[in-house]
């Protein structure tokens, strides 16, 4: 069975011993490492021991760690990966399916660990964590039975004494460690017995002190009668105070009932005034709605105007296309006229040549045919070149037009951004004069109006709080753009606690056209259980609040306690998918990056949304002057950019016009070349057909060709007429569009004028209604104030009553706990005077005794308790020591049984393993003398006698016999102890071929039968007899060149 946990998956070394860089992947079962001497095989075993926490001297390769660094290097590094799977994996939720251990050694001798997860994240750097991992996985690198080098094996069999062999057996089976632990328990038992003896010596003294305190307490019983009388009087004093409080509660209840009877009348009068205000508000709303409707009536005309302007641009583009076609026709007609002139010249030439001889004419005709054919070829080549030129020009024209559109769009964006930046500078200037203008240009006036209402007592509940951003301070300015964009207009809002106050505040804000209103109860709730881990930076954690209610409002509306801020987009993607099912981590509801991107989705996924950037005046910026300087620098940059873009646009337009002219010229040239090819082709064909005709026939042909060309001119003239008519139609169609646009402009101006009149008229009516409203508002405010005063008085009285009732209930409960209710026979003062007289008498008696009765009783109880506690502690400690001795005795018995069982099992397994080579042997363990004796009996082939054997001491064995015996002993011991990794270094170096083959087979078979154990076997010999398979992996090292790279 392959191990799921605790086996090595690979080891990698840098500048370690003889290796510059070497990486060795291991299989989970059997691994052979083969190479010549000096190739660095033992360095792999040393690296495993060092990386898993072994000491340098335990490797038998160096006395200190710095001696393991490759010569010429300043440091060495070893990296090892352990498998960590299955139900018994070590902290799988932290490390994953594998654990990476790195150890770095410096030239100065210092070393350090890094323990990483399977994703490469460093989890720990302490050796304690490595020890916990090794303990959990049963890895023992310092146990010579798990990691056996050739030096250790040679010493074990050849030069070690029976005592050393026994010590090796005890250490390897961990029996020695258990023995040491039991010795510590014995020392603890001896210490506790010493403590018990010391406590028993002082126990009689404590008993005598307790008896003396009891005798003294009996002498003080005479004062108890007076104390009982004092206790009875105190009971009466307690209930006398309760009766006084009950009278006060009844008086307060009567006052509260009287004041509450007048409240309904005041509420009726206030409701009448509020109804009048509500009716006026309805009229005001209707007038404002009428003005808004008229303003919206202009929108259809403006939309129609944009459509007509678009149609007019389309007509102009069509007209331009027709003008281009007209220029092309003119060019064609000009070319045809040039052809007619050519025919006239040919006719004239033919007439002059009528008298020349016939032979001369034929020669000249053939020469002309050849010339025409040559010219046709040249024209065709030129035609192909011109077509390529035309395609290039059309591509260049389209490209430059696209660039013009891109530049013009950039110019428009730059102009808008420049205008917005200048507006922000103006807002900053206003903000410098009054910081409240950052929340709106009329915010000071709004707060002044709110203060006036507050002074008049016009708020039903809490006075409005706002703007909310006024109570917020940002202590990390780099997050200002993100937070202002995320919170938006909420920072400009106001908060009220009643619906009536919202109506009042709405009237103030509507006059100044400013801010939103949040209606909520003033509750300071606890939000800490909704916050994410402290490793996340939330909006709430970068803000300071002067009003905790404002913090709760932003938590309720914007979830600032669970919205995290992350600088890098890559980190944000990783965090927002690190929670359950690939979603947000616990208590995280949103994530913003510093470059204004909202990342992630609560249900999982990698959604990213660009935030709308806040472009108003800075509300969270501490240094307004710095912000203004930066904006002024931005203005200069934008102006320079606009000038550059304007020049770029002009240059591109000039290039477009130039390329467009070249394109038109090329099209004309193409038409001329095409016609020229047709004419010359026809001319060559005519010359070929008329070579045998007389000259009169040629003249006739030229005349016909001329007539055909004239006919083409007439056809082209016919094409020109539709174009001219179409131009006229488009021109006529453009006129109504222009007229309609002019009419719409007049209509829009007229509507805007009417709207201005309506706004002026509505403003007059609104002023009148507002004045009427102002008449009723003071009355409402009067009744509100009167009711508030009355409410405050009732509230105070109710609070006083509640406090008195609560105090009465608490006092009654305390009095009841103190004693049952008694009949009070006198006033509180009389009772207190009588108590004082009795207490004076008790103090006189106490002065004679030297202390009070209570002190005597406390002293007696204390000494009795001290004696009983000491006696109980001794008894408990004695029982614990007895139980511990019994437990230790049982454990020692089991330890001896376990030692005996392991001894027997090892002795039997050792004999069985030797028998595979027809050897026999004896392993004797004398635990009383702490000795282990090994005898091996081999078949003596050199004696010449068949069947004769000789009993040998390990020192007299041959090299192969020693190595074979070592393997047999190790397998016998391995069968007695658990471990996930077992290593043998050069186990067969002294074996002959037969011993090596048998040992290899034994090891492989033993390893296959072992469940969950990985074997690493190092040998310098040829392992051709080992066949790699699914559970056997062979790693062959190159010859020693000291530059070994990654091992395949």
CSV table of N, CA and C in Angstrom, one decimal, residues 532-583:
chain,number,residue,atom,x,y,z
A,532,UNK,N,-14.6,42.0,8.5
A,532,UNK,CA,-13.7,40.8,8.1
A,532,UNK,C,-12.5,40.8,8.9
A,533,UNK,N,-11.6,39.9,8.6
A,533,UNK,CA,-10.3,39.7,9.3
A,533,UNK,C,-9.5,41.0,9.3
A,534,UNK,N,-8.7,41.1,10.4
A,534,UNK,CA,-7.8,42.3,10.5
A,534,UNK,C,-6.8,42.5,9.4
A,535,UNK,N,-6.6,41.4,8.6
A,535,UNK,CA,-5.6,41.5,7.6
A,535,UNK,C,-6.1,42.3,6.4
A,536,UNK,N,-7.4,42.6,6.4
A,536,UNK,CA,-8.0,43.4,5.3
A,536,UNK,C,-8.2,44.8,5.7
A,537,UNK,N,-8.0,45.8,4.8
A,537,UNK,CA,-8.2,47.2,5.0
A,537,UNK,C,-9.6,47.5,4.5
A,538,UNK,N,-10.5,47.9,5.4
A,538,UNK,CA,-11.8,48.3,5.0
A,538,UNK,C,-11.9,49.8,4.9
A,539,UNK,N,-13.0,50.3,4.3
A,539,UNK,CA,-13.3,51.7,4.2
A,539,UNK,C,-13.5,52.3,5.7
A,540,UNK,N,-14.1,51.5,6.5
A,540,UNK,CA,-14.3,51.9,7.9
A,540,UNK,C,-13.0,52.1,8.6
A,541,UNK,N,-12.0,51.3,8.3
A,541,UNK,CA,-10.7,51.4,9.0
A,541,UNK,C,-9.8,52.5,8.6
A,542,UNK,N,-10.1,53.1,7.4
A,542,UNK,CA,-9.3,54.3,7.0
A,542,UNK,C,-10.0,55.6,7.3
A,543,UNK,N,-11.2,55.5,7.9
A,543,UNK,CA,-11.9,56.8,8.2
A,543,UNK,C,-12.0,57.0,9.7
A,544,UNK,N,-12.0,58.2,10.2
A,544,UNK,CA,-12.2,58.6,11.5
A,544,UNK,C,-13.5,59.4,11.6
A,545,UNK,N,-14.3,59.2,12.6
A,545,UNK,CA,-15.7,59.9,12.7
A,545,UNK,C,-15.7,60.7,14.0
A,546,UNK,N,-16.2,61.9,13.8
A,546,UNK,CA,-16.5,62.7,15.0
A,546,UNK,C,-17.8,62.4,15.6
A,547,UNK,N,-18.7,61.7,14.9
A,547,UNK,CA,-20.0,61.3,15.3
A,547,UNK,C,-20.2,59.9,15.0
A,548,UNK,N,-20.4,59.0,16.0
A,548,UNK,CA,-20.5,57.6,15.8
A,548,UNK,C,-21.8,57.2,15.1
A,549,UNK,N,-22.8,58.1,15.2
A,549,UNK,CA,-24.1,57.9,14.5
A,549,UNK,C,-23.8,57.9,13.0
A,550,UNK,N,-23.0,58.9,12.5
A,550,UNK,CA,-22.6,59.0,11.1
A,550,UNK,C,-22.0,57.7,10.6
A,551,UNK,N,-21.1,57.1,11.5
A,551,UNK,CA,-20.4,55.8,11.1
A,551,UNK,C,-21.5,54.8,10.9
A,552,UNK,N,-22.5,54.7,11.8
A,552,UNK,CA,-23.5,53.6,11.6
A,552,UNK,C,-24.4,53.9,10.4
A,553,UNK,N,-24.6,55.2,10.1
A,553,UNK,CA,-25.4,55.4,8.8
A,553,UNK,C,-24.7,54.9,7.6
A,554,UNK,N,-23.3,55.2,7.5
A,554,UNK,CA,-22.6,54.8,6.4
A,554,UNK,C,-22.4,53.3,6.3
A,555,UNK,N,-22.4,52.6,7.5
A,555,UNK,CA,-22.4,51.1,7.6
A,555,UNK,C,-23.7,50.6,7.0
A,556,UNK,N,-24.8,51.2,7.4
A,556,UNK,CA,-26.1,50.8,7.0
A,556,UNK,C,-26.4,51.0,5.5
A,557,UNK,N,-25.9,52.1,4.9
A,557,UNK,CA,-26.2,52.5,3.5
A,557,UNK,C,-25.2,52.0,2.6
A,558,UNK,N,-23.9,52.0,3.0
A,558,UNK,CA,-22.8,51.7,2.1
A,558,UNK,C,-22.0,50.5,2.5
A,559,UNK,N,-22.3,49.8,3.6
A,559,UNK,CA,-21.5,48.6,4.1
A,559,UNK,C,-20.0,48.9,4.2
A,560,UNK,N,-19.7,50.1,4.8
A,560,UNK,CA,-18.2,50.4,4.8
A,560,UNK,C,-17.4,49.5,5.7
A,561,UNK,N,-18.1,48.8,6.7
A,561,UNK,CA,-17.4,47.9,7.5
A,561,UNK,C,-17.0,46.6,6.9
A,562,UNK,N,-17.6,46.2,5.7
A,562,UNK,CA,-17.3,45.0,5.0
A,562,UNK,C,-16.8,45.2,3.6
A,563,UNK,N,-16.6,46.5,3.2
A,563,UNK,CA,-16.0,46.7,1.9
A,563,UNK,C,-14.5,47.0,2.0
A,564,UNK,N,-13.7,46.1,1.4
A,564,UNK,CA,-12.3,46.2,1.5
A,564,UNK,C,-11.6,47.0,0.4
A,565,UNK,N,-10.4,47.5,0.7
A,565,UNK,CA,-9.6,48.3,-0.2
A,565,UNK,C,-8.3,47.5,-0.5
A,566,UNK,N,-8.0,47.3,-1.8
A,566,UNK,CA,-6.8,46.6,-2.2
A,566,UNK,C,-6.1,47.4,-3.2
A,567,UNK,N,-4.8,47.5,-3.1
A,567,UNK,CA,-4.0,48.4,-4.1
A,567,UNK,C,-4.0,47.7,-5.5
A,568,UNK,N,-3.6,46.5,-5.6
A,568,UNK,CA,-3.3,45.9,-6.9
A,568,UNK,C,-4.5,45.0,-7.3
A,569,UNK,N,-4.8,45.1,-8.6
A,569,UNK,CA,-5.9,44.4,-9.2
A,569,UNK,C,-5.7,42.9,-9.0
A,570,UNK,N,-4.4,42.4,-9.2
A,570,UNK,CA,-4.1,41.0,-9.1
A,570,UNK,C,-4.4,40.5,-7.7
A,571,UNK,N,-4.0,41.3,-6.7
A,571,UNK,CA,-4.3,40.9,-5.3
A,571,UNK,C,-5.8,40.8,-5.0
A,572,UNK,N,-6.6,41.8,-5.6
A,572,UNK,CA,-8.0,41.9,-5.4
A,572,UNK,C,-8.7,40.6,-6.1
A,573,UNK,N,-8.2,40.2,-7.3
A,573,UNK,CA,-8.8,39.0,-7.9
A,573,UNK,C,-8.6,37.8,-7.0
A,574,UNK,N,-7.4,37.7,-6.4
A,574,UNK,CA,-7.0,36.6,-5.6
A,574,UNK,C,-7.9,36.5,-4.3
A,575,UNK,N,-8.0,37.7,-3.7
A,575,UNK,CA,-8.8,37.8,-2.4
A,575,UNK,C,-10.2,37.5,-2.6
A,576,UNK,N,-10.9,38.1,-3.7
A,576,UNK,CA,-12.3,37.9,-3.9
A,576,UNK,C,-12.7,36.5,-4.3
A,577,UNK,N,-11.7,35.7,-4.6
A,577,UNK,CA,-12.1,34.3,-5.0
A,577,UNK,C,-11.5,33.3,-4.0
A,578,UNK,N,-11.1,33.8,-2.8
A,578,UNK,CA,-10.4,32.9,-1.8
A,578,UNK,C,-11.4,32.4,-0.8
A,579,UNK,N,-12.7,32.8,-0.8
A,579,UNK,CA,-13.6,32.4,0.1
A,579,UNK,C,-14.3,31.0,-0.2
A,580,UNK,N,-15.3,30.7,0.5
A,580,UNK,CA,-16.0,29.4,0.2
A,580,UNK,C,-16.6,29.4,-1.2
A,581,UNK,N,-16.4,28.3,-1.9
A,581,UNK,CA,-16.9,28.1,-3.2
A,581,UNK,C,-16.4,29.1,-4.2
A,582,UNK,N,-15.2,29.7,-3.9
A,582,UNK,CA,-14.6,30.6,-4.9
A,582,UNK,C,-15.2,32.0,-4.8
A,583,UNK,N,-16.0,32.3,-3.7
A,583,UNK,CA,-16.5,33.7,-3.5
A,583,UNK,C,-15.7,34.5,-2.6
